[in-house]
Tab-separated table of C-alpha atoms in Angstrom:
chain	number	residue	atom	x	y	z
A	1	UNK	CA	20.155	12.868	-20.036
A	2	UNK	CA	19.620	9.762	-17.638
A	3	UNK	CA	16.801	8.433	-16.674
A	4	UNK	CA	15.715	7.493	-12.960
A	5	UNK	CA	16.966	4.329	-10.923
A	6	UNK	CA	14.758	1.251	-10.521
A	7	UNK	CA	14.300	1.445	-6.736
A	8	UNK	CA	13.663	-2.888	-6.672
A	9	UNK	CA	14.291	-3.893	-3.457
A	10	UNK	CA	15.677	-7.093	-5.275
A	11	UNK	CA	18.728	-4.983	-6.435
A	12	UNK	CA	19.488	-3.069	-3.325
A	13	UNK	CA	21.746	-5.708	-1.933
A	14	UNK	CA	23.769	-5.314	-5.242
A	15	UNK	CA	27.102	-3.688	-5.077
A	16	UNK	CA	25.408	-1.506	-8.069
A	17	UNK	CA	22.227	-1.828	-8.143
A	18	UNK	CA	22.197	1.155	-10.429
A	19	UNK	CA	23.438	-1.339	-13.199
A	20	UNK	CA	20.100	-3.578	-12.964
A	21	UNK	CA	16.314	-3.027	-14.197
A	22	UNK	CA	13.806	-4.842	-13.982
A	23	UNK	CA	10.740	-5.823	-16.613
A	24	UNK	CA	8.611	-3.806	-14.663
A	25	UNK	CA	10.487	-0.985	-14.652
A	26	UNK	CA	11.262	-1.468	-17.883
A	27	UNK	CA	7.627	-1.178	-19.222
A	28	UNK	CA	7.183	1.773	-17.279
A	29	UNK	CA	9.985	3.622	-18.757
A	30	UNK	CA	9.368	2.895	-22.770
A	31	UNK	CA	9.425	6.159	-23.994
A	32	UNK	CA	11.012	8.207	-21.409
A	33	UNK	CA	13.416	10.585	-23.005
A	34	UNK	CA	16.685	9.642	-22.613
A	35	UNK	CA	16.349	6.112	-22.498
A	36	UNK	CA	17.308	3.801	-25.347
A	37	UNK	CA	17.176	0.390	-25.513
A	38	UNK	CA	19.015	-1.962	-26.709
A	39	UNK	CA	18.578	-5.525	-27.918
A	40	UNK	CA	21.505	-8.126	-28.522
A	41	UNK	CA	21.234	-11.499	-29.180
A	42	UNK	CA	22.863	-14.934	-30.213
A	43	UNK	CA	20.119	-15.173	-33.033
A	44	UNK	CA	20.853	-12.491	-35.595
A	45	UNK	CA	17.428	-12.542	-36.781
A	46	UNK	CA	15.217	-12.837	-33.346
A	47	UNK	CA	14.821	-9.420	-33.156
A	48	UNK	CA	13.164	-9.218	-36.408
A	49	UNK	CA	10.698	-11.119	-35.281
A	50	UNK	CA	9.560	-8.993	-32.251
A	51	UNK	CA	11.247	-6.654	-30.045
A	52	UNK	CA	10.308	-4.859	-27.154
A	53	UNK	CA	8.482	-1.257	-28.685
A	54	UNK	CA	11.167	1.217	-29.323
A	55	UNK	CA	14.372	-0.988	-29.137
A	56	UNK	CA	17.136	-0.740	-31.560
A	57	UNK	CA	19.326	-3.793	-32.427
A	58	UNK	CA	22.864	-4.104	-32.086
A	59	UNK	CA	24.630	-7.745	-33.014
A	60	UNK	CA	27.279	-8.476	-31.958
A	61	UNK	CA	28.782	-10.310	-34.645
A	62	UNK	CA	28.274	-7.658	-37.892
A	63	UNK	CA	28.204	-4.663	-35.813
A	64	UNK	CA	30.133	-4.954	-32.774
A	65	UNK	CA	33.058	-7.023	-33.962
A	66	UNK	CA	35.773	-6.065	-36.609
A	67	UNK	CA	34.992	-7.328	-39.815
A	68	UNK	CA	38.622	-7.803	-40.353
A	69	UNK	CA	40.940	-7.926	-37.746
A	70	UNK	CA	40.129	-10.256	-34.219
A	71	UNK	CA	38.670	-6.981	-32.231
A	72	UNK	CA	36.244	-4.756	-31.316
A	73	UNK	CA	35.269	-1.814	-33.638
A	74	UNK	CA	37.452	1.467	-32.765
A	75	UNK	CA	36.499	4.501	-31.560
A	76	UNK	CA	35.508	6.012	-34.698
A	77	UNK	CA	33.156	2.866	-35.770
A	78	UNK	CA	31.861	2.863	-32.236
A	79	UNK	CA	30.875	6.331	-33.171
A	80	UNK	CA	28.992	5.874	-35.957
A	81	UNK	CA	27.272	3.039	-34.800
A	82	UNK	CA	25.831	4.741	-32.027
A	83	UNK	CA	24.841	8.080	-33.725
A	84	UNK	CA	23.506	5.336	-36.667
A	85	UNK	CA	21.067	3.815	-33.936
A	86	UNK	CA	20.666	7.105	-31.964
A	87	UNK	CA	22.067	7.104	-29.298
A	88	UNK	CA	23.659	10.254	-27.577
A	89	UNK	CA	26.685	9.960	-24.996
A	90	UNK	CA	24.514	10.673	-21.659
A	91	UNK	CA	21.414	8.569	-22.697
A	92	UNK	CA	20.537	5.606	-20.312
A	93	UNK	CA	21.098	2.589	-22.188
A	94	UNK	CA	19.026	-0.428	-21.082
A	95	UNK	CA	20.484	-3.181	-22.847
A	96	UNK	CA	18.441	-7.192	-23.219
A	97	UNK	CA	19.051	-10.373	-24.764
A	98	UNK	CA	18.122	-14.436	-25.342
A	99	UNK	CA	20.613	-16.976	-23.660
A	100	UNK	CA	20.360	-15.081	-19.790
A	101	UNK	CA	21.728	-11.861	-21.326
A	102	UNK	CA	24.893	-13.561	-22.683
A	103	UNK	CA	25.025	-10.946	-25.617
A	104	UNK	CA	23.682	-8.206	-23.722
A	105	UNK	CA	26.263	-8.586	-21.259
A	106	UNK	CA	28.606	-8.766	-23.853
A	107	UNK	CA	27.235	-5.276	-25.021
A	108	UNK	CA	27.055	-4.338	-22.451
A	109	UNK	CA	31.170	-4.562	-21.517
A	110	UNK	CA	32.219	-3.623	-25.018
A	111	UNK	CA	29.945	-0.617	-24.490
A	112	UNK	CA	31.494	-0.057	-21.114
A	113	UNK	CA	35.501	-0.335	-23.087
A	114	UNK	CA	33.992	2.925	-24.349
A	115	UNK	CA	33.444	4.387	-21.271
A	116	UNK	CA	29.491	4.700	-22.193
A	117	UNK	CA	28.321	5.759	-18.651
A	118	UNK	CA	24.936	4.514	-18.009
A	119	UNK	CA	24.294	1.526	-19.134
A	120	UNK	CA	21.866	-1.227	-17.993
A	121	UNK	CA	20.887	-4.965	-18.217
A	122	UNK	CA	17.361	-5.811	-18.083
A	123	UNK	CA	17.305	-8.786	-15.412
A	124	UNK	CA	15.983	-12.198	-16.778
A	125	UNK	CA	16.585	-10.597	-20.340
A	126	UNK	CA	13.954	-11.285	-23.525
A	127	UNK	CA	13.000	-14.589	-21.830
A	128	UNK	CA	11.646	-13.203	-18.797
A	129	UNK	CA	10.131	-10.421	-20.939
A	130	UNK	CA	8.358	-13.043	-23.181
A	131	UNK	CA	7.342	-15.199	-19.815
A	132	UNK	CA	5.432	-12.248	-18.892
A	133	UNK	CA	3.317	-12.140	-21.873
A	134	UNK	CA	4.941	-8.560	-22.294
A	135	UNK	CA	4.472	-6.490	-25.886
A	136	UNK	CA	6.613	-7.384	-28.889
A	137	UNK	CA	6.089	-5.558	-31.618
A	138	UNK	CA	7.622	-5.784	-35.053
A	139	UNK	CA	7.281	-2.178	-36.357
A	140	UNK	CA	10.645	-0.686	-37.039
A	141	UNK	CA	12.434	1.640	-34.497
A	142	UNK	CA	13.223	4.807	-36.349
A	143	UNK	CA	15.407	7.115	-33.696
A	144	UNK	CA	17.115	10.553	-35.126
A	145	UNK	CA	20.635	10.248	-36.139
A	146	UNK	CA	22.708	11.236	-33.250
A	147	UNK	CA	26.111	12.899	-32.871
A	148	UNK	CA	27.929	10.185	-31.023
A	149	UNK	CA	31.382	11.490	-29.892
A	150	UNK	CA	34.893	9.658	-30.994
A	151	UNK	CA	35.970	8.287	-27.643
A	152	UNK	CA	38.426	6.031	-27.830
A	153	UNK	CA	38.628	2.614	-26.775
A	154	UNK	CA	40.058	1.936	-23.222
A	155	UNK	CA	41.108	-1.922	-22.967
A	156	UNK	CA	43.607	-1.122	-19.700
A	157	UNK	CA	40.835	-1.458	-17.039
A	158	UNK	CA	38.279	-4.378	-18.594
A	159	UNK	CA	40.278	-6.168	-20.949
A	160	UNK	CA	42.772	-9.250	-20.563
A	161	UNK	CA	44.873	-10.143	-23.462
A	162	UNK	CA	46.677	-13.195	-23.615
A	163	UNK	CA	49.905	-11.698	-22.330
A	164	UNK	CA	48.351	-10.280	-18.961
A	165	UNK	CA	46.836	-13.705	-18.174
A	166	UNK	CA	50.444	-15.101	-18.442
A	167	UNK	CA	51.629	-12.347	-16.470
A	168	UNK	CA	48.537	-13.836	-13.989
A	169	UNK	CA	50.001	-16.628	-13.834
A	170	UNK	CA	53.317	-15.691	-12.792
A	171	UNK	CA	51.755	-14.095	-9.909
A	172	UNK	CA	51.143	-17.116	-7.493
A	173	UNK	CA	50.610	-14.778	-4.536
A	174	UNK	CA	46.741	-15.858	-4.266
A	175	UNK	CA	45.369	-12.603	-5.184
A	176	UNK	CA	45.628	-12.989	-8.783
A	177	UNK	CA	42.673	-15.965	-9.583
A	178	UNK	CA	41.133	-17.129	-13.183
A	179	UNK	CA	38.153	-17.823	-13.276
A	180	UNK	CA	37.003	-20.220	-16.013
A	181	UNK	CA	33.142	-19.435	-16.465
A	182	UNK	CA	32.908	-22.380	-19.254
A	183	UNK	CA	30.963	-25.902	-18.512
A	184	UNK	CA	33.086	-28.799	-16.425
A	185	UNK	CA	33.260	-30.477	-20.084
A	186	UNK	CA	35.265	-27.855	-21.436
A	187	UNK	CA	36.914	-26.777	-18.242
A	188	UNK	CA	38.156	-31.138	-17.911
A	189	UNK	CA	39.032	-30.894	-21.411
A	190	UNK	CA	36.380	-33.573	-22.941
A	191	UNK	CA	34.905	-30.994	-25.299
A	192	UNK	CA	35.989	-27.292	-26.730
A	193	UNK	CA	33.097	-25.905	-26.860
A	194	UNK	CA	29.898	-25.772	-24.787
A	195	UNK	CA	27.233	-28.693	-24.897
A	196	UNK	CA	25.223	-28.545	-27.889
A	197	UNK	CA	27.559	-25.813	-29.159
A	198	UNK	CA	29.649	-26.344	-32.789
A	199	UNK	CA	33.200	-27.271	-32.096
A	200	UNK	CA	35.187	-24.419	-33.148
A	201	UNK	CA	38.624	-22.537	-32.980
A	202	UNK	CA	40.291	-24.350	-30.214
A	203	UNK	CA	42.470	-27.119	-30.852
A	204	UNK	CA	42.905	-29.105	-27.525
A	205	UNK	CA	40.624	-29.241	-24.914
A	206	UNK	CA	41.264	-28.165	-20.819
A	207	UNK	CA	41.510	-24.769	-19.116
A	208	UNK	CA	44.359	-22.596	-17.947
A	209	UNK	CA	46.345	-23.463	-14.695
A	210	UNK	CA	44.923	-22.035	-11.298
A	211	UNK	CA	41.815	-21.078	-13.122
A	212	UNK	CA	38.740	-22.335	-10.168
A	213	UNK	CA	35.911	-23.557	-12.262
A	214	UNK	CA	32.863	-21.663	-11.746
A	215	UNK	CA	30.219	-22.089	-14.651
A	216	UNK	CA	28.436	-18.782	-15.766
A	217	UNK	CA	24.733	-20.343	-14.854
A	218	UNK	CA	25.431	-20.765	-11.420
A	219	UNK	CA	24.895	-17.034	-11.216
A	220	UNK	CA	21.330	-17.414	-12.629
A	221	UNK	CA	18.231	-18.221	-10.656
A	222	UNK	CA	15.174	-20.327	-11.784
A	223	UNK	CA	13.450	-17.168	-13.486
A	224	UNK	CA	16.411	-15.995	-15.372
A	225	UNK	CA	17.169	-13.419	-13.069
A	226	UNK	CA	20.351	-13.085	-11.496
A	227	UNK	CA	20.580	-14.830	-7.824
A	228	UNK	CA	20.498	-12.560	-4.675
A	229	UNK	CA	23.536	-10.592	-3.316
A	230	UNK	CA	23.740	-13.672	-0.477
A	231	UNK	CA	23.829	-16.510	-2.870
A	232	UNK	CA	26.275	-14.535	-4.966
A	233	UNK	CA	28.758	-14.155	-2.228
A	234	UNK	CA	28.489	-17.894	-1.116
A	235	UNK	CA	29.642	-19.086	-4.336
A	236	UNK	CA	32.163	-16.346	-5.210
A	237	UNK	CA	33.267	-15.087	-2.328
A	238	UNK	CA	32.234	-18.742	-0.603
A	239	UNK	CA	33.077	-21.567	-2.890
A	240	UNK	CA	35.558	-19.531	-5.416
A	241	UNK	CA	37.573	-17.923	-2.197
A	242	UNK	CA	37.875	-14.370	-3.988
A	243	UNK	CA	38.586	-11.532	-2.120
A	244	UNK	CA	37.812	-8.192	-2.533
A	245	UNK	CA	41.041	-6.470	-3.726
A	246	UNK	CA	42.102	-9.860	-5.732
A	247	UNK	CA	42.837	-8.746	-9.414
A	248	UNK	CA	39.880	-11.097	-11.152
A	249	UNK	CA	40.392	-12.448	-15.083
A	250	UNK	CA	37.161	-14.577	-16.147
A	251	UNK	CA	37.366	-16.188	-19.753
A	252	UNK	CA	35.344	-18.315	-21.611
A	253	UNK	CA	35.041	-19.603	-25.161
A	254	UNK	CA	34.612	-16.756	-27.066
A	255	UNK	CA	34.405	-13.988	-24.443
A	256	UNK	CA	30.346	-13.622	-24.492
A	257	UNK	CA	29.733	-15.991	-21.061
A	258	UNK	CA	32.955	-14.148	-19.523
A	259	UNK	CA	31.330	-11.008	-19.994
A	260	UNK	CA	28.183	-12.261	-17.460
A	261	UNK	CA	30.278	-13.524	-15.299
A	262	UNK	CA	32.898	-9.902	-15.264
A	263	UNK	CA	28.871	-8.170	-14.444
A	264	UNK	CA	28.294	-10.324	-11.868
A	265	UNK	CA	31.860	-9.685	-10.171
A	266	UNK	CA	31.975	-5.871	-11.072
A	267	UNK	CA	28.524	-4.241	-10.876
A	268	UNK	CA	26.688	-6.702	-8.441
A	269	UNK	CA	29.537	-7.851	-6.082
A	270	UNK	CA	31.681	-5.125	-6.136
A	271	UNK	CA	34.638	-6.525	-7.475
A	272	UNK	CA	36.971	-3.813	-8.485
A	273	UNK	CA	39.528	-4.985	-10.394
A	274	UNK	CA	37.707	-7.467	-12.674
A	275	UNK	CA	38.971	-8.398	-16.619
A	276	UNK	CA	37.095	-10.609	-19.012
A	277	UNK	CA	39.808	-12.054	-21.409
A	278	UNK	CA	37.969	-12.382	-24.512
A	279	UNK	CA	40.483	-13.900	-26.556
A	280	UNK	CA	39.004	-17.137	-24.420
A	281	UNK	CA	39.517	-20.784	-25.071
A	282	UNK	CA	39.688	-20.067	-28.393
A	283	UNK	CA	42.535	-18.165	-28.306
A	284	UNK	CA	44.473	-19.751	-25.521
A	285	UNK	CA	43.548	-23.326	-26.657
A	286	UNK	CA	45.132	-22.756	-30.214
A	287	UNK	CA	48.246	-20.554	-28.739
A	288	UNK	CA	51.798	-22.220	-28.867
A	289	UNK	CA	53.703	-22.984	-25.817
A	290	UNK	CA	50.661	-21.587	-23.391
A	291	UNK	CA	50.650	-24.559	-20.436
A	292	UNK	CA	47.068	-25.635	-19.835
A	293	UNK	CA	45.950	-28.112	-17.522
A	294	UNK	CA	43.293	-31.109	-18.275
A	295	UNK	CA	40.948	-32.756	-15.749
A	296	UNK	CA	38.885	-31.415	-13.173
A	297	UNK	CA	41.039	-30.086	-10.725
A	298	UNK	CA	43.080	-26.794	-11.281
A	299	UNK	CA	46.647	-27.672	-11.570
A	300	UNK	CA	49.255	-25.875	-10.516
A	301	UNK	CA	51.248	-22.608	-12.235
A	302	UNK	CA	54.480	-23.799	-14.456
A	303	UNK	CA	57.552	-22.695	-12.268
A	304	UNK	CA	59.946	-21.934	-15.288
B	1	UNK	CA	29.298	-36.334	-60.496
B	2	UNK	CA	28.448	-32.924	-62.122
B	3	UNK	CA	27.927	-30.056	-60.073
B	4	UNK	CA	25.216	-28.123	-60.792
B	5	UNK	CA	22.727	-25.755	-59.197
B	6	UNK	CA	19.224	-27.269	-59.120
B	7	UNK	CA	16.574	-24.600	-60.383
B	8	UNK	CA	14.977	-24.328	-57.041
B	9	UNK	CA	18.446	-22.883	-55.064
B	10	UNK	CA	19.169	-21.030	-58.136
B	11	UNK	CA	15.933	-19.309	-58.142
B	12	UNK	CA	16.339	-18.367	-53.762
B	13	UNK	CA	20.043	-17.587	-54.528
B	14	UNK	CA	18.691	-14.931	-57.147
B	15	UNK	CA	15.980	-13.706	-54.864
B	16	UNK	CA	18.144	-13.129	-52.382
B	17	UNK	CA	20.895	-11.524	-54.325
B	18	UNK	CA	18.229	-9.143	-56.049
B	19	UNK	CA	17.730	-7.474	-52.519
B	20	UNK	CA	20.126	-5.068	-50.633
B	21	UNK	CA	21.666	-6.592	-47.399
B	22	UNK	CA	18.740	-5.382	-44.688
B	23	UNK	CA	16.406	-6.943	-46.796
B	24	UNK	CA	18.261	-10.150	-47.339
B	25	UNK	CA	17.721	-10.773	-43.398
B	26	UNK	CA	14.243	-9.940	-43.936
B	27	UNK	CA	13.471	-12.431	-46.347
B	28	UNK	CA	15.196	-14.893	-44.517
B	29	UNK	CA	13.037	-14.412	-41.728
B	30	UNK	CA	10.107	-14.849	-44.511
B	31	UNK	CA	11.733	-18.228	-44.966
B	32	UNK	CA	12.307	-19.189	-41.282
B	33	UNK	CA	8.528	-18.669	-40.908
B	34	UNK	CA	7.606	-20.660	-43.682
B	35	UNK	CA	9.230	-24.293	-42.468
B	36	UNK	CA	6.666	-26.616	-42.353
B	37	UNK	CA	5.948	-28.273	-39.295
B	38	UNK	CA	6.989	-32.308	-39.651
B	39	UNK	CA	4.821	-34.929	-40.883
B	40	UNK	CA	3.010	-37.053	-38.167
B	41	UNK	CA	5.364	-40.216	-39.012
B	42	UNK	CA	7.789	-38.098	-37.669
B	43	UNK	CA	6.693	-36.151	-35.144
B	44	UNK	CA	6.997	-38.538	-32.088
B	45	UNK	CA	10.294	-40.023	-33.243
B	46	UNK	CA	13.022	-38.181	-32.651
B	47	UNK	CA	15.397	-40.838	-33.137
B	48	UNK	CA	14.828	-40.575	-37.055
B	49	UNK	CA	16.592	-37.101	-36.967
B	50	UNK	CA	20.011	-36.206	-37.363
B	51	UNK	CA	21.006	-33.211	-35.256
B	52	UNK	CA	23.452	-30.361	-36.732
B	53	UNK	CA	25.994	-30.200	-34.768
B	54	UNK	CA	27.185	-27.292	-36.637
B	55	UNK	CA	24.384	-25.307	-35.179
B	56	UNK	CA	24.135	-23.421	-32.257
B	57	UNK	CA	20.342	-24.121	-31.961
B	58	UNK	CA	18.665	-26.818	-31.690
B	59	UNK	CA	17.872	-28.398	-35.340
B	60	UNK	CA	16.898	-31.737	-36.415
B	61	UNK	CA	16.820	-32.735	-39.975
B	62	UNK	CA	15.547	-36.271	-41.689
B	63	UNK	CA	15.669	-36.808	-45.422
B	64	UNK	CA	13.729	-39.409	-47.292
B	65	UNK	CA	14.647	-40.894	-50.734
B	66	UNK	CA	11.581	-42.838	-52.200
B	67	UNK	CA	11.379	-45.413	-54.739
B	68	UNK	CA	11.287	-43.105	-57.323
B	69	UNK	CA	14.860	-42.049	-56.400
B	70	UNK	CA	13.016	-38.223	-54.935
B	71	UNK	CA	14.046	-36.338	-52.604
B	72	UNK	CA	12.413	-35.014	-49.545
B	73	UNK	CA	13.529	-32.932	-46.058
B	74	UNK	CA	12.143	-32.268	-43.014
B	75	UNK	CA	13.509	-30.095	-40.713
B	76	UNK	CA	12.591	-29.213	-37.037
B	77	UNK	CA	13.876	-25.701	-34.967
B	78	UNK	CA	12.621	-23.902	-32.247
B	79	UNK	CA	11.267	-20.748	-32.753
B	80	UNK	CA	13.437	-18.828	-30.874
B	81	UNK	CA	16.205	-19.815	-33.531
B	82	UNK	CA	14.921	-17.805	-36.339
B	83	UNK	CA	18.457	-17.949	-38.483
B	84	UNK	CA	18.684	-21.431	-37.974
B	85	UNK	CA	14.871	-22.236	-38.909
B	86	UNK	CA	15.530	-19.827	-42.054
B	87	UNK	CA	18.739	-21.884	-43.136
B	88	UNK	CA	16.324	-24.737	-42.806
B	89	UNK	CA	13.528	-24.040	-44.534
B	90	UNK	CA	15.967	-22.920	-47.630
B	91	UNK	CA	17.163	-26.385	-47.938
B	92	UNK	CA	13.843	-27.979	-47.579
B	93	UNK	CA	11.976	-26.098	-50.198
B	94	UNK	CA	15.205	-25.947	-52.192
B	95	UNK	CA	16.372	-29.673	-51.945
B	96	UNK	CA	12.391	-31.563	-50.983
B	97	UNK	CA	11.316	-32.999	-55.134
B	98	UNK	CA	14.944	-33.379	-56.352
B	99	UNK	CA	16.366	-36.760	-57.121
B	100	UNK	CA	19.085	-38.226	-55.471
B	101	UNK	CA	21.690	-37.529	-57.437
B	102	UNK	CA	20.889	-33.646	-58.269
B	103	UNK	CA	20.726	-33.158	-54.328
B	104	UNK	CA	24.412	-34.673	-53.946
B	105	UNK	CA	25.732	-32.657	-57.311
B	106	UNK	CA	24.353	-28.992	-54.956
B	107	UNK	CA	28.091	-27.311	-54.839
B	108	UNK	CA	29.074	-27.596	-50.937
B	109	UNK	CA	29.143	-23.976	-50.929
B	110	UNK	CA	25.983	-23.196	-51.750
B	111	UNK	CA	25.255	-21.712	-48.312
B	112	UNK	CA	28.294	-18.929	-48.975
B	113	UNK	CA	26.666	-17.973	-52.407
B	114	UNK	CA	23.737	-16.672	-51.057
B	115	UNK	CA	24.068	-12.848	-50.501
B	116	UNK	CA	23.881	-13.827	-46.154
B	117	UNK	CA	27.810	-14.509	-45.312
B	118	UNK	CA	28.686	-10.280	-44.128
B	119	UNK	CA	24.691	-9.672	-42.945
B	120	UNK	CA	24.776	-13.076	-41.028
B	121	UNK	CA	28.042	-13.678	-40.408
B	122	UNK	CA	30.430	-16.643	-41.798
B	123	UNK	CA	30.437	-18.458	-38.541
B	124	UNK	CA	26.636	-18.269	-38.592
B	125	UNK	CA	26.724	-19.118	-42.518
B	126	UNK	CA	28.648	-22.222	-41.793
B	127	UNK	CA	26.546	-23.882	-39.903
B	128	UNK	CA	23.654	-23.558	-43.096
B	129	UNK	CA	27.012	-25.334	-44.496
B	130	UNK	CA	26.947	-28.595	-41.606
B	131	UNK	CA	23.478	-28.504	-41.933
B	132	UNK	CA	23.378	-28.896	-46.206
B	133	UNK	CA	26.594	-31.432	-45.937
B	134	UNK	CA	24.541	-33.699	-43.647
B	135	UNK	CA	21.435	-33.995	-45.456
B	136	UNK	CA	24.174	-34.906	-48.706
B	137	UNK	CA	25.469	-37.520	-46.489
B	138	UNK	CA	21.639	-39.130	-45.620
B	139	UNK	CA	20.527	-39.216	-48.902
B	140	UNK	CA	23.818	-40.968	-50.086
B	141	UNK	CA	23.042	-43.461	-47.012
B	142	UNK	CA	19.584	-43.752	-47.857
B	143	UNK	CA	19.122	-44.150	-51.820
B	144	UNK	CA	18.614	-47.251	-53.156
């Protein structure tokens, strides 16, 4: 079963507002049959030291990953993960995070590959939560095993691979934009991976031609929340020149900033048509005879 | 130079291994809350640390060699970086009372011989790796 909208009036200008909760809600739900939620984080270990009462964990490194092959666990693994944490097919998930809900959005879009219907963010994620003075607790979550069905994993509507973005770029008609959601260092090509980030994977530095720069944190307002529906559209729809039956690809590094960016497109702007290419930078960057472009502006598609 | 595994990370290596995997991360947290804060000298000098790059959070480390040719490590992370502060507070209780040369004969993969790489990941795991091969490369700087 599903559990009741948060009727914010700070989501209603949302293309989905029905994808958004807020703290508030949030700590008025705990509990409520049918809801489950979910915390996923850059830290494996943060949870452990406090979660918000009833949440299960789900990282997305040991659990949602592969441990062998560069993917996403199949239908079968998703499977038994879920039923493992307890969580049935119709509940409402309501899924948080540290780092603005990277992870969680990440979660959040691998969860949605399964076709996992409802299913949430928290706006302004575990920092907000914490901000708030909020409960943590760590006693363990202990849910009933659930009978999670096999569903198989749909990558044709919310996936890019590699050769679709080349396909993109074929496409110089305008309607067919990148978006590169990484910082202007890695977008110009002076690092490969974010500030204060490891360099890993990628072995030259820039961003793929036509992409339009637009940084995942410009979607974020001072409190962690996301901005309004107004300020959204200004820099999207303003700034980035999208359009609303464009065919949208965001990447990133690794996929997990891509993945906040694809929300903010899809589920609060409407966006229909919206693919995060998680193969990234660090696929891209490594790839042999991919053009990329260096420097700040976009460059231009290769003709041949 | 020998390489050989001081008693100290022998003795964490073996309580780690001695648990199942879920408990692994919980002892690890254990560790991550036992990393002492830094010594005054330090505190309001952040130019005496070395940042690990390797990281994705925010850690600071500074080793000091004394005239006695002993070891000791500091290491600073925010709390919000539990792993990281865990990784940290290995090497600091494991490597802090060593002398110079049994901190630079620790095996560079000490950090993969733990029991962590599949519960923590081996991108996670490697930066416990930047994080050990930089303090190696202060106290070679700093020994007299």
């Amino acid at each position: 079963m599903t559990v009741e909208l948060d009727p914010s009036p700070a989501f209603a200008g949302f293309a989905h507002p029905e994808r958004l909760v807020s703290t508030d809600w949030l700590e008025q739900h705990l509990g409520a049959p049918g809801l489950v939620v979910v915390e996923s984080d850059e830290d494996v270990l943060l949870y452990e030291t406090g979660h918000i009462p009833g949440a299960v964990k789900v990282d997305w490194h040991t659990e949602l990953n592969d441990p062998v092959v560069r993917d996403y666990l199949d239908g079968a693994g998703f499977a038994r993960l879920l039923g493992r944490k307890g969580i049935d097919r119709d509940d409402t998930v309501v899924i948080y995070g540290d780092k603005n809900n990277w992870w969680a959005a990440y979660a959040l879009w691998v969860f949605s590959l399964f076709g996992h219907r409802d299913v949430r963010l928290l706006d302004g994620g575990r920092d907000k939560w914490t901000a708030e003075g909020r409960a943590f607790t760590t006693d363990p979550t202990t849910r009933p095993v659930t009978d999670y069905p096999v569903v198989d994993r749909d990558d044709s509507v919310l996936r890019a691979y590699k050769d679709d973005v080349l396909t993109h770029l074929g496409r110089a008609d305008g309607r067919h934009p990148l978006i590169d959601v990484r910082s202007p260092e890695e977008y110009s090509g002076e690092r490969t991976s974010a500030p204060a980030y490891p360099e890993e994977g990628a072995l030259r530095g820039g961003h793929i031609p036509t992409a339009r720069s637009v940084p995942w944190a410009r979607a974020v307002a001072g409190d962690g929340t996301f901005k309004t529906r107004e300020e959204l559209d200004a820099i999207y729809r303003g700034e980035a020149g999208l359009h609303d039956d464009d065919s949208v690809i965001a990447y990133c590094r690794i996929g997990e900033r891509s993945s906040h960016t694809w929300f903010v497109l899809q589920h609060l702007l409407g966006f229909e048509d919206v693919r995060n290419y998680d193969g990234s930078w660090t696929e891209w960057g490594s790839a042999v005879r991919v053009p990329i472009a260096t420097g700040a502006e976009p460059g231009a598609a290769p003709t041949r | 130079m020998t390489t050989a595994l001081p008693a100290s990370l022998a003795d964490i290596r073996d309580e780690f291994l001695e648990l199942a995997e879920p408990e692994r991360l919980q002892l690890l947290l254990e560790f991550s809350q036992e990393l002492p804060e830094v010594p005054a000298e330090f505190e309001d000098h952040p130019e005496r640390y070395e940042r690990v790059a390797e990281c994705q959070s925010p850690v600071f480390i500074v080793l000091t060699v004394d005239d006695d040719d002993i070891v000791t490590m500091h290491a600073t992370a925010p709390a919000e970086a539990p792993t990281t502060r865990g990784f940290a507070s290995i090497l600091v209780q494991g490597l802090s009372g060593l002398t110079a040369d049994e901190v630079l004969g620790v095996p560079d993969d000490y950090p993969q011989s733990i029991g962590l790489t599949r519960a923590v990941s081996p991108l996670r795991i490697a930066g416990m790796t930047g994080m050990l091969l930089r303090a190696k490369r202060q106290v070679r700087a700093k020994r007299r």
